[in-house]
Tab-separated table of C-alpha atoms in Angstrom:
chain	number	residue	atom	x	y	z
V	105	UNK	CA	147.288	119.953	-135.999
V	106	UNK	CA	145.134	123.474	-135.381
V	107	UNK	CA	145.743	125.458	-132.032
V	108	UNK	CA	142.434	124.139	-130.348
V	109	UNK	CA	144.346	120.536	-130.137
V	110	UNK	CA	147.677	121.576	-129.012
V	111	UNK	CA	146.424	123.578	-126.457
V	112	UNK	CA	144.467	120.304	-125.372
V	113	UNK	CA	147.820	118.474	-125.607
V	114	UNK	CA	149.910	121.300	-123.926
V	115	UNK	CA	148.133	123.717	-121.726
V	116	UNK	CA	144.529	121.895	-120.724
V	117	UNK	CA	144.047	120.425	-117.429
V	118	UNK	CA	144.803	117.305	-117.313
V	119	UNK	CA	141.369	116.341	-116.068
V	120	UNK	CA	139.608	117.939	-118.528
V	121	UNK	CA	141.895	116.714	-121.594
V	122	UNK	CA	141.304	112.949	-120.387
V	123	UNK	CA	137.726	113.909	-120.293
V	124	UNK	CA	138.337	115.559	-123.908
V	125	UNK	CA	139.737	112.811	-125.544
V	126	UNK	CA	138.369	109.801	-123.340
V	127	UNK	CA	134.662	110.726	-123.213
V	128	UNK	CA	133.946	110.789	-127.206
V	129	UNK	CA	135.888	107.913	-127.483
V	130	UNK	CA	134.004	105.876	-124.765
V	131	UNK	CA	131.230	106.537	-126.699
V	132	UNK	CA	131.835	105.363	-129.810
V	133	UNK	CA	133.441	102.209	-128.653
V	134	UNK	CA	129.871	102.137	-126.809
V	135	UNK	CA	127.604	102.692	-130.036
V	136	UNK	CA	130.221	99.847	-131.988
V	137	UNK	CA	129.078	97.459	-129.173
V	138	UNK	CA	125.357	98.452	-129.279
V	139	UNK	CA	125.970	97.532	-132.994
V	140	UNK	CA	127.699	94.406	-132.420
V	141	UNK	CA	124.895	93.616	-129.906
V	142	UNK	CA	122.436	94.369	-132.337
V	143	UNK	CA	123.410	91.363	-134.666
V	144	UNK	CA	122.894	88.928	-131.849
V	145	UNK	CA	119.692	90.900	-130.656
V	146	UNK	CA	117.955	90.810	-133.690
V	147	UNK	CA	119.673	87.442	-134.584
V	148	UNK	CA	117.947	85.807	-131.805
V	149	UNK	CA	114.464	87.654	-132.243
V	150	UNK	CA	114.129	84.581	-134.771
V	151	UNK	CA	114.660	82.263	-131.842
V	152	UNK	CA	116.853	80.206	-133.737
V	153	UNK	CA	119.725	78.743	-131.829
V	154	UNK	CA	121.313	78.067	-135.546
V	155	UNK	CA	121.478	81.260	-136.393
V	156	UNK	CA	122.287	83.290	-133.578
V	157	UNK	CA	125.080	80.553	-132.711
V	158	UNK	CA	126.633	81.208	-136.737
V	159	UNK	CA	126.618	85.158	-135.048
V	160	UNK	CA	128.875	83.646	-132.529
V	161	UNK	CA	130.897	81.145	-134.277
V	162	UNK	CA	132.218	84.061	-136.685
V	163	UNK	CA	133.172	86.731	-133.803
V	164	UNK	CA	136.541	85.561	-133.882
V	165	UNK	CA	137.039	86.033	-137.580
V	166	UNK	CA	135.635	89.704	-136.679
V	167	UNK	CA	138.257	89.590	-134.013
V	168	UNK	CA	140.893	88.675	-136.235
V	169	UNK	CA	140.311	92.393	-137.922
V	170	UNK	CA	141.732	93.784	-134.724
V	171	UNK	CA	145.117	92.236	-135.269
V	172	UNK	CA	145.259	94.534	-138.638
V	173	UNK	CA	143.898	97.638	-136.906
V	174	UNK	CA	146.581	97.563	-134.578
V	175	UNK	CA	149.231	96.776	-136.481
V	176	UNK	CA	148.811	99.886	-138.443
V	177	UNK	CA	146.102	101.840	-136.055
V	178	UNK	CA	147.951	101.613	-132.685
V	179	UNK	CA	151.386	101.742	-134.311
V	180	UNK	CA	150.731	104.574	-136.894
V	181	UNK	CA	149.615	106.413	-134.425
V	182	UNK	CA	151.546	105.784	-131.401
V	183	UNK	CA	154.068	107.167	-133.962
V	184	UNK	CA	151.887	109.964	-135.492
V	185	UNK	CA	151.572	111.198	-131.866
V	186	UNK	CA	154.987	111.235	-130.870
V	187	UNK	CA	156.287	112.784	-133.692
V	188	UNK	CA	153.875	115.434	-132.771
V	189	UNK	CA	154.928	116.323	-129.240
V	190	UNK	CA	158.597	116.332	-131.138
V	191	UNK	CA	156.603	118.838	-133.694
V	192	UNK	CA	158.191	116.537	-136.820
V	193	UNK	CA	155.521	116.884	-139.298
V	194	UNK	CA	157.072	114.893	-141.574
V	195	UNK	CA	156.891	111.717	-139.632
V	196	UNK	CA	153.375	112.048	-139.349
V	197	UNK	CA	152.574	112.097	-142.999
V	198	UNK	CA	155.184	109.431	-143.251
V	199	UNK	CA	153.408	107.292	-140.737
V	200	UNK	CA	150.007	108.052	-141.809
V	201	UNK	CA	150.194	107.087	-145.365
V	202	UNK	CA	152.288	103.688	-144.379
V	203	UNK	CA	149.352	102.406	-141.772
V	204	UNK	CA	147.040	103.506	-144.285
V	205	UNK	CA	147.893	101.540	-147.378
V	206	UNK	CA	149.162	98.684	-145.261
V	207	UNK	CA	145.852	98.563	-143.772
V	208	UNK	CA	144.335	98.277	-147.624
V	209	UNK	CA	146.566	95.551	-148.705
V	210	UNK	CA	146.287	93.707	-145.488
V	211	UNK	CA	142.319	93.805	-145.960
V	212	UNK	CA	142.329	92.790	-149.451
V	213	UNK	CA	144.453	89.761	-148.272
V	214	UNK	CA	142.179	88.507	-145.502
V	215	UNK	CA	138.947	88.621	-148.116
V	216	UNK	CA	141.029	86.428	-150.531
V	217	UNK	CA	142.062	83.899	-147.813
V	218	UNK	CA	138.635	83.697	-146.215
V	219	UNK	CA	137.369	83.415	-149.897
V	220	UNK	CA	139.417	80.615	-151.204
V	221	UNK	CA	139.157	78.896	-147.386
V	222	UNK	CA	136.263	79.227	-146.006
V	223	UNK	CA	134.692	75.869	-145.005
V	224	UNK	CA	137.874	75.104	-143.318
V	225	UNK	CA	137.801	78.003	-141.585
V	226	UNK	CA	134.714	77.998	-140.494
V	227	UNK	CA	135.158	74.445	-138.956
V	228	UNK	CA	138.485	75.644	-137.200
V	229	UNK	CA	136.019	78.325	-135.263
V	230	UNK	CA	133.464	75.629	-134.234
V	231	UNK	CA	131.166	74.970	-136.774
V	232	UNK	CA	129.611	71.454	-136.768
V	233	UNK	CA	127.019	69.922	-139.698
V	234	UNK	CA	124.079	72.272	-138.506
V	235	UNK	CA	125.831	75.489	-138.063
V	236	UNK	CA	128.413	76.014	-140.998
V	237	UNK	CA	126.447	76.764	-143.897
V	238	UNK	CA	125.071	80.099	-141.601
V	239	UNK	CA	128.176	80.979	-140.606
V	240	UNK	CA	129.754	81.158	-144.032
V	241	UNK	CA	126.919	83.179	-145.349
V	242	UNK	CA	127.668	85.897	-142.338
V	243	UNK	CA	131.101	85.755	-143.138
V	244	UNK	CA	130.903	85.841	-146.795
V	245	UNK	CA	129.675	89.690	-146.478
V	246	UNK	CA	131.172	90.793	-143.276
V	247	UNK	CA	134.921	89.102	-144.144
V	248	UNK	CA	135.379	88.350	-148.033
V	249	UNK	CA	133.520	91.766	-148.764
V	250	UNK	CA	133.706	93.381	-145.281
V	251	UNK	CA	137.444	93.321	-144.730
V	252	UNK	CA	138.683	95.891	-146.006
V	253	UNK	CA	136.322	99.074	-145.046
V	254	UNK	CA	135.815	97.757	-141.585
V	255	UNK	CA	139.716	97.901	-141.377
V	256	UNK	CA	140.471	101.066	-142.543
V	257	UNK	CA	137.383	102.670	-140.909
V	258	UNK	CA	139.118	101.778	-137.681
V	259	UNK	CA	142.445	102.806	-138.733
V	260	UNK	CA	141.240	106.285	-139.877
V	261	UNK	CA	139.757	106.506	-136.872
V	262	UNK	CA	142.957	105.955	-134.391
V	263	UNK	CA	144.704	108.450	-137.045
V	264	UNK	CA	142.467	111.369	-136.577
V	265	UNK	CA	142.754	111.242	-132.604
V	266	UNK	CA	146.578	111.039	-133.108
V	267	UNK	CA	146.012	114.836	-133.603
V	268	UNK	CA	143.384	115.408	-130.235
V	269	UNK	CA	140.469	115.275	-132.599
V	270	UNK	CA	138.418	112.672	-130.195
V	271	UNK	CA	135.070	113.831	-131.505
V	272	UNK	CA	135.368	113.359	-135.027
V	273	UNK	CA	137.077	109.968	-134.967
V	274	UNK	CA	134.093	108.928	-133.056
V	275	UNK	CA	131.357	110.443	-135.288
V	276	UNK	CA	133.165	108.734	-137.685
V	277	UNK	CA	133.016	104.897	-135.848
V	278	UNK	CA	129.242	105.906	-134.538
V	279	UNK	CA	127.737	106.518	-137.875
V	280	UNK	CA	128.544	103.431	-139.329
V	281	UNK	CA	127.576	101.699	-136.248
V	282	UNK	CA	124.030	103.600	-136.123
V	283	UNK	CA	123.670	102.908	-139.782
V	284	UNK	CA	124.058	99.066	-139.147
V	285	UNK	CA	121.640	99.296	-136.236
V	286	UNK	CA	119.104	100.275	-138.885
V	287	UNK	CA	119.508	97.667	-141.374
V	288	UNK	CA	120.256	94.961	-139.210
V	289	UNK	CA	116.011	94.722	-138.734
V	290	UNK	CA	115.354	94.981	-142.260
V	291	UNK	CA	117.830	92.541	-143.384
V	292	UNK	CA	117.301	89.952	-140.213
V	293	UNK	CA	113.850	89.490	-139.751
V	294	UNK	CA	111.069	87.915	-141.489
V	295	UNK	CA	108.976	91.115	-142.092
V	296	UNK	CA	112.052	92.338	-143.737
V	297	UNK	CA	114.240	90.098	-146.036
V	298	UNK	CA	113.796	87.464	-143.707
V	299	UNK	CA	117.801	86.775	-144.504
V	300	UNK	CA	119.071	85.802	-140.452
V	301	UNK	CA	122.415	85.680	-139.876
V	302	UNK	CA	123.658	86.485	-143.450
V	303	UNK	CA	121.373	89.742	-143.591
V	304	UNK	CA	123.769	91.036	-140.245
V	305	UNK	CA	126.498	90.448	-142.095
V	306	UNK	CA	125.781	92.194	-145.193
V	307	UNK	CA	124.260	95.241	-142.604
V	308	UNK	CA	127.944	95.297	-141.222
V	309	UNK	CA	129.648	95.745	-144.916
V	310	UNK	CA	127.196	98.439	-145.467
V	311	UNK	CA	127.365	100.093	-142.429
V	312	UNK	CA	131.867	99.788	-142.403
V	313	UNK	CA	131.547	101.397	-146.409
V	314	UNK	CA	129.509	104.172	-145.141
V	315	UNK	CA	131.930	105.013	-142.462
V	316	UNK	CA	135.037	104.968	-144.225
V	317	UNK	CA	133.303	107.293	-146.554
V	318	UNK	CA	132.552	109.718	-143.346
V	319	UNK	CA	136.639	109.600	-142.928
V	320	UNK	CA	137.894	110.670	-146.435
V	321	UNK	CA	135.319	113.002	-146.723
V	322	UNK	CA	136.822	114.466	-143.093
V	323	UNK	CA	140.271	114.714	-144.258
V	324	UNK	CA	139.430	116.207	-147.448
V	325	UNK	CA	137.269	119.348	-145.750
V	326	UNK	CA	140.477	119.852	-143.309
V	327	UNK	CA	143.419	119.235	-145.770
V	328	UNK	CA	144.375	122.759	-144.309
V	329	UNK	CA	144.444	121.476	-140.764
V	330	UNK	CA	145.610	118.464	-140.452
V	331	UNK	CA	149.257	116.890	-140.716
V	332	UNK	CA	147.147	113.513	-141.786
V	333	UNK	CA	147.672	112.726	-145.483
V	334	UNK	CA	146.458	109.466	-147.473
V	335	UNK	CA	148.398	110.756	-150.711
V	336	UNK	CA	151.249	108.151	-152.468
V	337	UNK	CA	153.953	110.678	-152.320
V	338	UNK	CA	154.122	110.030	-148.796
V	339	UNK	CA	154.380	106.621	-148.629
V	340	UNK	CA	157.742	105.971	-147.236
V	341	UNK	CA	159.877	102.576	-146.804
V	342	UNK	CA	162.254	104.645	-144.452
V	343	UNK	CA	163.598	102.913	-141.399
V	344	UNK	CA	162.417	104.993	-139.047
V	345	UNK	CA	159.002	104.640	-139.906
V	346	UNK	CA	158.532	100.900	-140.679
V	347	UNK	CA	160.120	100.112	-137.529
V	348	UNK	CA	158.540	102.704	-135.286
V	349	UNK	CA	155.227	101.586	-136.559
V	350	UNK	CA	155.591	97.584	-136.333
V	351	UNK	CA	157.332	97.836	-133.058
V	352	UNK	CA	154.348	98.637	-131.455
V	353	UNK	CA	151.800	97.391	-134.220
V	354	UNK	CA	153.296	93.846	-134.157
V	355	UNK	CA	152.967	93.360	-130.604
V	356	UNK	CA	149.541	95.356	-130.162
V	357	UNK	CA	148.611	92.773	-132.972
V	358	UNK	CA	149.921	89.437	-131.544
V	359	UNK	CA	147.708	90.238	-129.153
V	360	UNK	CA	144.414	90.510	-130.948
V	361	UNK	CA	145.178	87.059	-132.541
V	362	UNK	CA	145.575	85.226	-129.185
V	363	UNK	CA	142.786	86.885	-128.147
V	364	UNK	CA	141.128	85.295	-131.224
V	365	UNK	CA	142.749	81.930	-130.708
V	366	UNK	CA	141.917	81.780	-126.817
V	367	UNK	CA	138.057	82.874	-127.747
V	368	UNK	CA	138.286	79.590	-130.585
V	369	UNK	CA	139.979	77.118	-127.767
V	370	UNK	CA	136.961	78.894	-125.522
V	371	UNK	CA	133.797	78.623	-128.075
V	372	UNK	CA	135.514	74.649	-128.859
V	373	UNK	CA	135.701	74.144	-125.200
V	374	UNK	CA	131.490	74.986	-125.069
V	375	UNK	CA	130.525	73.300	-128.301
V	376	UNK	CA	131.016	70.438	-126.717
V	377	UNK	CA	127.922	71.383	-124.410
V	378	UNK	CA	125.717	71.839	-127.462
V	379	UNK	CA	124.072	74.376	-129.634
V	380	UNK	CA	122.554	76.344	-126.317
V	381	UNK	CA	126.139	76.896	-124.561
V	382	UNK	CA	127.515	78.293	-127.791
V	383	UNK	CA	124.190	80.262	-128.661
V	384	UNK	CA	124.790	81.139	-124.586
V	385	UNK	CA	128.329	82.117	-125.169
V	386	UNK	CA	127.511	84.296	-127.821
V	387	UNK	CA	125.544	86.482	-126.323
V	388	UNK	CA	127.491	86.366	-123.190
V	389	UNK	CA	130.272	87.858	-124.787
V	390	UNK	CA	128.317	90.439	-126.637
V	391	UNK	CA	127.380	91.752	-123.213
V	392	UNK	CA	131.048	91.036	-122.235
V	393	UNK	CA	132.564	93.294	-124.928
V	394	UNK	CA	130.354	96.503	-123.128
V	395	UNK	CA	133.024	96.442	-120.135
V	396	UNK	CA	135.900	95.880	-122.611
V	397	UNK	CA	134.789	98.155	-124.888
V	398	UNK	CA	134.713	101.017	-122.004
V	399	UNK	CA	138.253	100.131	-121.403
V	400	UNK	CA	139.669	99.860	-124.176
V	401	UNK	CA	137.784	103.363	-125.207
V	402	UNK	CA	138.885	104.865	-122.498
V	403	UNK	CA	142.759	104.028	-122.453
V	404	UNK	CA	142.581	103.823	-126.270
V	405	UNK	CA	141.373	107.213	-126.328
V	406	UNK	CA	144.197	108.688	-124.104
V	407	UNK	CA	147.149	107.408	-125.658
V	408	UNK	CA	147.586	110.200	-127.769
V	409	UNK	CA	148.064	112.678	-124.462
V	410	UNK	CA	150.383	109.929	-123.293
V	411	UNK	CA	152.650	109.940	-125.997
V	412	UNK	CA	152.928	113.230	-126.503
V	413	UNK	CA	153.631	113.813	-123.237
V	414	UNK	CA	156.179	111.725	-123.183
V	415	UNK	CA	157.939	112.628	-126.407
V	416	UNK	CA	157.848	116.567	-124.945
V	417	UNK	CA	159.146	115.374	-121.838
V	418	UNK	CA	156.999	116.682	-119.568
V	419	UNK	CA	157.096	114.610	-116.473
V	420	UNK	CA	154.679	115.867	-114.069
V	421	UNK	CA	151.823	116.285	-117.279
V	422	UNK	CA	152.774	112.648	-118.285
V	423	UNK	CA	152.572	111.156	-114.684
V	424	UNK	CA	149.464	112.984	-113.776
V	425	UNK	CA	147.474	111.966	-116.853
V	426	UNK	CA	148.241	107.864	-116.508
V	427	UNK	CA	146.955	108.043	-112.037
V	428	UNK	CA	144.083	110.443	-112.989
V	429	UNK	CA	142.906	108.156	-115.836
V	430	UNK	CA	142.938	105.055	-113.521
V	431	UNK	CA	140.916	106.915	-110.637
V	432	UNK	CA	138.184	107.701	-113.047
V	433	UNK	CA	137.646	104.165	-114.260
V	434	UNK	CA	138.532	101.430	-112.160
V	435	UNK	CA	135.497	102.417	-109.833
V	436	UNK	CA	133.122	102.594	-112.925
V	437	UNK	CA	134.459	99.273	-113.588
V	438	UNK	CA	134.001	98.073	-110.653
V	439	UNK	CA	130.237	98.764	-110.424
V	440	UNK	CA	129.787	97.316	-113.933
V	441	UNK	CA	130.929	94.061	-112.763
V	442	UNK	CA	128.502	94.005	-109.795
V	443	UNK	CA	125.624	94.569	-111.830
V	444	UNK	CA	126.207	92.309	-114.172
V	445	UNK	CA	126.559	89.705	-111.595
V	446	UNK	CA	123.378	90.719	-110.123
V	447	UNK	CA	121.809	90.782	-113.099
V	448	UNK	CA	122.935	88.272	-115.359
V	449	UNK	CA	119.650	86.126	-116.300
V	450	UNK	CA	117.747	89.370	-117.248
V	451	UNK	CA	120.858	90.343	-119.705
V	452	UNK	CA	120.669	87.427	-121.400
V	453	UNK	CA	116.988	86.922	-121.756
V	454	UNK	CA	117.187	90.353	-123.193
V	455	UNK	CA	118.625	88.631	-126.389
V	456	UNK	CA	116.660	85.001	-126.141
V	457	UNK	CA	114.267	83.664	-124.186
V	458	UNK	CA	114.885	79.989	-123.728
V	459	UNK	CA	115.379	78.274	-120.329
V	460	UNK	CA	118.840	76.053	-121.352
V	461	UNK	CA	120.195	79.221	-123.210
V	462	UNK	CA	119.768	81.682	-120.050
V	463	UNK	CA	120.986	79.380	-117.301
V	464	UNK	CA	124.496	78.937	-119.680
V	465	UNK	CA	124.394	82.680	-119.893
V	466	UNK	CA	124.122	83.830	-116.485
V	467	UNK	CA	126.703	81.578	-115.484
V	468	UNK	CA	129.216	82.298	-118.518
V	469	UNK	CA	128.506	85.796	-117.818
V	470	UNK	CA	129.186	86.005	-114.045
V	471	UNK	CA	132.523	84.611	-114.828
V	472	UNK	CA	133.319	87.319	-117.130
V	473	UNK	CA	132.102	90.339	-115.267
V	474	UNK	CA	135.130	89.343	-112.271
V	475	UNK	CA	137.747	90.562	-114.714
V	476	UNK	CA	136.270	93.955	-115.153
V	477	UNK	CA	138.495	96.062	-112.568
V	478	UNK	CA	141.801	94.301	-113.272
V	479	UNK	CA	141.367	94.369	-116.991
V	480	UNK	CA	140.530	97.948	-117.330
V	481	UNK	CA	144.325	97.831	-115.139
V	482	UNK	CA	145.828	95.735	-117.696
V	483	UNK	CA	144.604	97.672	-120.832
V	484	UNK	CA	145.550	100.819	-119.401
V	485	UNK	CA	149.153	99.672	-118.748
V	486	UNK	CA	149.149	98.303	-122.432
V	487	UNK	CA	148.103	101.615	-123.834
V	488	UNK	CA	151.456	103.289	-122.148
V	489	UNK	CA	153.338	101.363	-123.344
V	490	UNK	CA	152.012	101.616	-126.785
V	491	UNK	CA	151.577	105.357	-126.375
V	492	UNK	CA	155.944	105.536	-125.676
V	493	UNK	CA	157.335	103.118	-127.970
V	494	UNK	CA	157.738	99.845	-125.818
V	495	UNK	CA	156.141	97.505	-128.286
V	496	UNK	CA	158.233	94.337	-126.199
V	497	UNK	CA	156.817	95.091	-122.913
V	498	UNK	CA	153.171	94.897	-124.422
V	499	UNK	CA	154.090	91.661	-126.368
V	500	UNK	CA	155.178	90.131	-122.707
V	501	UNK	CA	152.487	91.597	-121.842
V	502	UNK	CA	150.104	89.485	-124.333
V	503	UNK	CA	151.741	86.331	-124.532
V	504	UNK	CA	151.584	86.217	-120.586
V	505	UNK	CA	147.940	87.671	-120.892
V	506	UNK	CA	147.040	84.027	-123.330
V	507	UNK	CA	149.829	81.711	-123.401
V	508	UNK	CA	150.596	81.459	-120.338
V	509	UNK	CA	147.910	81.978	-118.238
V	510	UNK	CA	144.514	82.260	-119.692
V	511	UNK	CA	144.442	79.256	-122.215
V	512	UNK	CA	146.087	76.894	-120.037
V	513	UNK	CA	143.325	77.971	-117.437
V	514	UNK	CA	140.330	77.184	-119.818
V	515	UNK	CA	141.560	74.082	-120.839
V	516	UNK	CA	142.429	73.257	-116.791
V	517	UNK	CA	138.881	74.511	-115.525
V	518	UNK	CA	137.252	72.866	-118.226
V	519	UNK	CA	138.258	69.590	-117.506
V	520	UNK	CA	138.037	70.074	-113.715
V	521	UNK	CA	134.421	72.068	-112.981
V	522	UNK	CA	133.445	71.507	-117.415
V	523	UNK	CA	131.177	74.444	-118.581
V	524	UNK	CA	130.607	75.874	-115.299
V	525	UNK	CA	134.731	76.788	-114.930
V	526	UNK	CA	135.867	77.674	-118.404
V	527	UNK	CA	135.088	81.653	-117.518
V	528	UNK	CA	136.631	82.247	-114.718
V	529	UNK	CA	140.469	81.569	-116.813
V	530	UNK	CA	140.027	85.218	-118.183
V	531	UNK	CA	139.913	85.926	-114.124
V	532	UNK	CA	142.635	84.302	-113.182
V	533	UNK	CA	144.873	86.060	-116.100
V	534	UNK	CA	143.367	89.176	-115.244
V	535	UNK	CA	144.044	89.715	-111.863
V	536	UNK	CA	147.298	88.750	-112.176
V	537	UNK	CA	148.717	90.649	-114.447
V	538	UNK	CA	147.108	93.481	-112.987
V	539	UNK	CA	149.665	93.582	-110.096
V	540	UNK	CA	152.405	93.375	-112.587
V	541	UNK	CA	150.714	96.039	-113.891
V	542	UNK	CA	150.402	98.595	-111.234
V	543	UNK	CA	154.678	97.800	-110.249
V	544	UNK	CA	155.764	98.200	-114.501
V	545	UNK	CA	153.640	101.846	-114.759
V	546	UNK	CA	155.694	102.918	-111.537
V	547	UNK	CA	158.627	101.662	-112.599
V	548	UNK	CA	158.234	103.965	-116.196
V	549	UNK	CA	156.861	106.964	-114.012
V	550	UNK	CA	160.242	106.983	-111.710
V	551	UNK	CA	162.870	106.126	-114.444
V	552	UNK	CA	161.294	108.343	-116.783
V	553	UNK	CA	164.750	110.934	-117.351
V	554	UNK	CA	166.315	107.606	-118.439
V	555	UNK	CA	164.026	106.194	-120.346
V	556	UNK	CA	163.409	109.520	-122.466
């Protein structure tokens, strides 16, 4: 780590460090949504309900992606960055090289199992007579082939802001997201290749390759610099580092796959209102994932001040960061979620204009924009605990988050108010757990000596 980061880490106001590290990240979690947008947008320039529902019907297999980039992303990391404020090098390299090549394998072992089961697979997410034979030929490209670069571009990415470097890690994400923004025209549409929902897929592989390719060449230009290394001779089996890793990988990842199996219950729940809810879902998600996407960039992007912080036990820096983080974004979320309340029909007919689809839309999507405020609480008490080792408290944190209150709510509110109150479970989870929230990051603040 060069001077310019530990200075951002050590000695920069704590304003201007969140700002630092938050900002570039914000933005590329921003430019990976306009991308993810961009397969439904151009998707449903065709105006076919088919193939823009096949977009849908395979976000959770997307989803499932973020199980592996946490395991080894958010727990490589957590420990990259903590090893830092302890100034042990040698745990870094350590961790670095184990999230890295479990990231590989774990890629390469997703594109064989979505190879070998595919059409059940793609009927476990939803897909009925009309709809599987797209979805398997956007998945075919974007999960058998896809797997493994969109993993590890990820994974680089949360490994290079271990060490402060905000910017680069998203130039990195953004390039490959701008990249598929280009091809996703020339592969979609008629005047193109004409090849729907199978030409976004194949413009996400692309896009992920290119990126990863933006990462080694990174780390290769500041070998000098950087405490980051993807060489063998650091892979290590040694306690330390296989536990410190999974204990906050495994839980960051049991979350990401109940958040894919509550979106499958969810996208069941609305095939059951035809091809326009699900179509209507879709998109409402896509404009979902902008709020979440803000979040998750902005507590995501923080965590490494967090933890090292914490690991250089520096109280006042540590406390100061986690208020001053919360002030600058629960307000911005909070005037994201009126607006897309307001304007819910336009947001949707940005992506297709049918009647049936839009009325679905506006009201899936007014359901999801009440989370905003309380989520952005919830994912910013995750990412402490992430960012200082408490792996079990974000596991409660998950399985209370799905389990126990969202999934029971959809499948409640679905049978009570049907498609008009299956989103308003994420709501109900949401706000909840956000007052847990608020009481578990005071309670870490005050016993922090003990905890240490």
């Amino acid at each position: 780590m060069d001077n310019k980061n530990r200075k951002l880490f050590e000695e920069m106001p704590i304003p201007e460090a969140i700002r630092t590290l938050m900002i570039p990240t914000i933005l590329g979690a921003l430019v990976m949504v306009l991308y993810s947008l961009a397969d439904t947008l151009f998707v449903g320039m065709m105006n076919d309900r088919i193939q823009n529902a096949a977009v849908a019907l395979a976000a959770p297999a997307l989803l499932a992606f973020n199980a592996v980039n946490n395991l080894f992303g958010v727990g490589a990391s957590s420990m990259m960055s903590r090893a830092l404020g302890r100034g042990d090098t040698k745990t870094v390299r350590q961790s670095a090289s184990f999230g890295f090549y479990g990231a590989v394998i774990s890629g390469v072992l997703l594109s064989i199992l979505c190879f070998l089961f595919m059409n059940p697979f793609v009927t476990l997410l939803g897909g009925t007579a009309d709809t599987t034979e797209a979805t398997a030929a956007y998945m075919r490209w974007a999960v058998v082939g896809g797997a493994v670069p969109s993993i590890l571009n990820v994974v680089m990415g949360y490994m290079v802001r271990s060490e402060g470097a905000a910017f680069h890690a998203s130039i990195g994400t953004m390039s490959g997201c701008i990249l598929n923004m280009i091809l996703d025209p020339i592969f979609i549409l008629p005047w193109g290749f004409g090849m729907g929902a199978e030409g976004a897929g194949l413009a996400t592989f692309l896009s992920n390759c290119f990126a990863c390719g933006y990462f080694f060449v990174l780390l290769k230009v500041k070998k000098d610099k950087t405490n980051i290394s993807l060489h063998p001779k650091y892979f290590s089996l040694r306690k330390e580092i296989v536990f410190g890793i999974l204990e906050v990988g495994i839980p960051a990842s049991i979350q990401n796959l109940l958040n894919v199996t509550g979106m499958t219950i969810l996208n069941n729940c609305v095939a059951a209102y035809g091809s326009s809810a699900v179509a209507a879902i879709g998109i409402a998600q896509k404009i979902y994932n902008v709020p979440i996407q803000v979040s998750i960039g902005g507590t995501q992007g923080v965590m490494p001040l967090v933890g090292y912080t914490y690991a250089s036990k520096n109280k006042e820096r540590f406390e100061k960061t986690i208020w001053t983080e919360a002030k600058m974004l629960v307000p911005c979320m909070a005037v994201i979620m009126i607006l897309c309340w307001v304007f819910a029909p336009q947001l949707i007919a940005l992506f297709m204009k049918n009647e049936e689809v839009i009325a679905y839309g506006a009201m899936f999507l007014r359901g999801f924009s009440l989370c905003m405020p309380f989520m952005l609480v919830d994912f910013l008490a995750v990412g402490v605990f992430q960012s200082v080792g408490m792996g079990k408290t974000s596991l409660i944190f998950a399985i209370l988050r799905k389990i126990v209150f969202e999934i029971p709510a959809i499948l409640i509110l679905n049978k009570l108010f049907h498609a008009a109150g299956i989103t308003y479970a994420g709501f109900v989870s949401e706000f909840i757990l956000a007052i847990c929230s608020v009481y578990l990051l005071k309670r870490i603040v005050n016993n922090f000596e003990a905890e240490n």
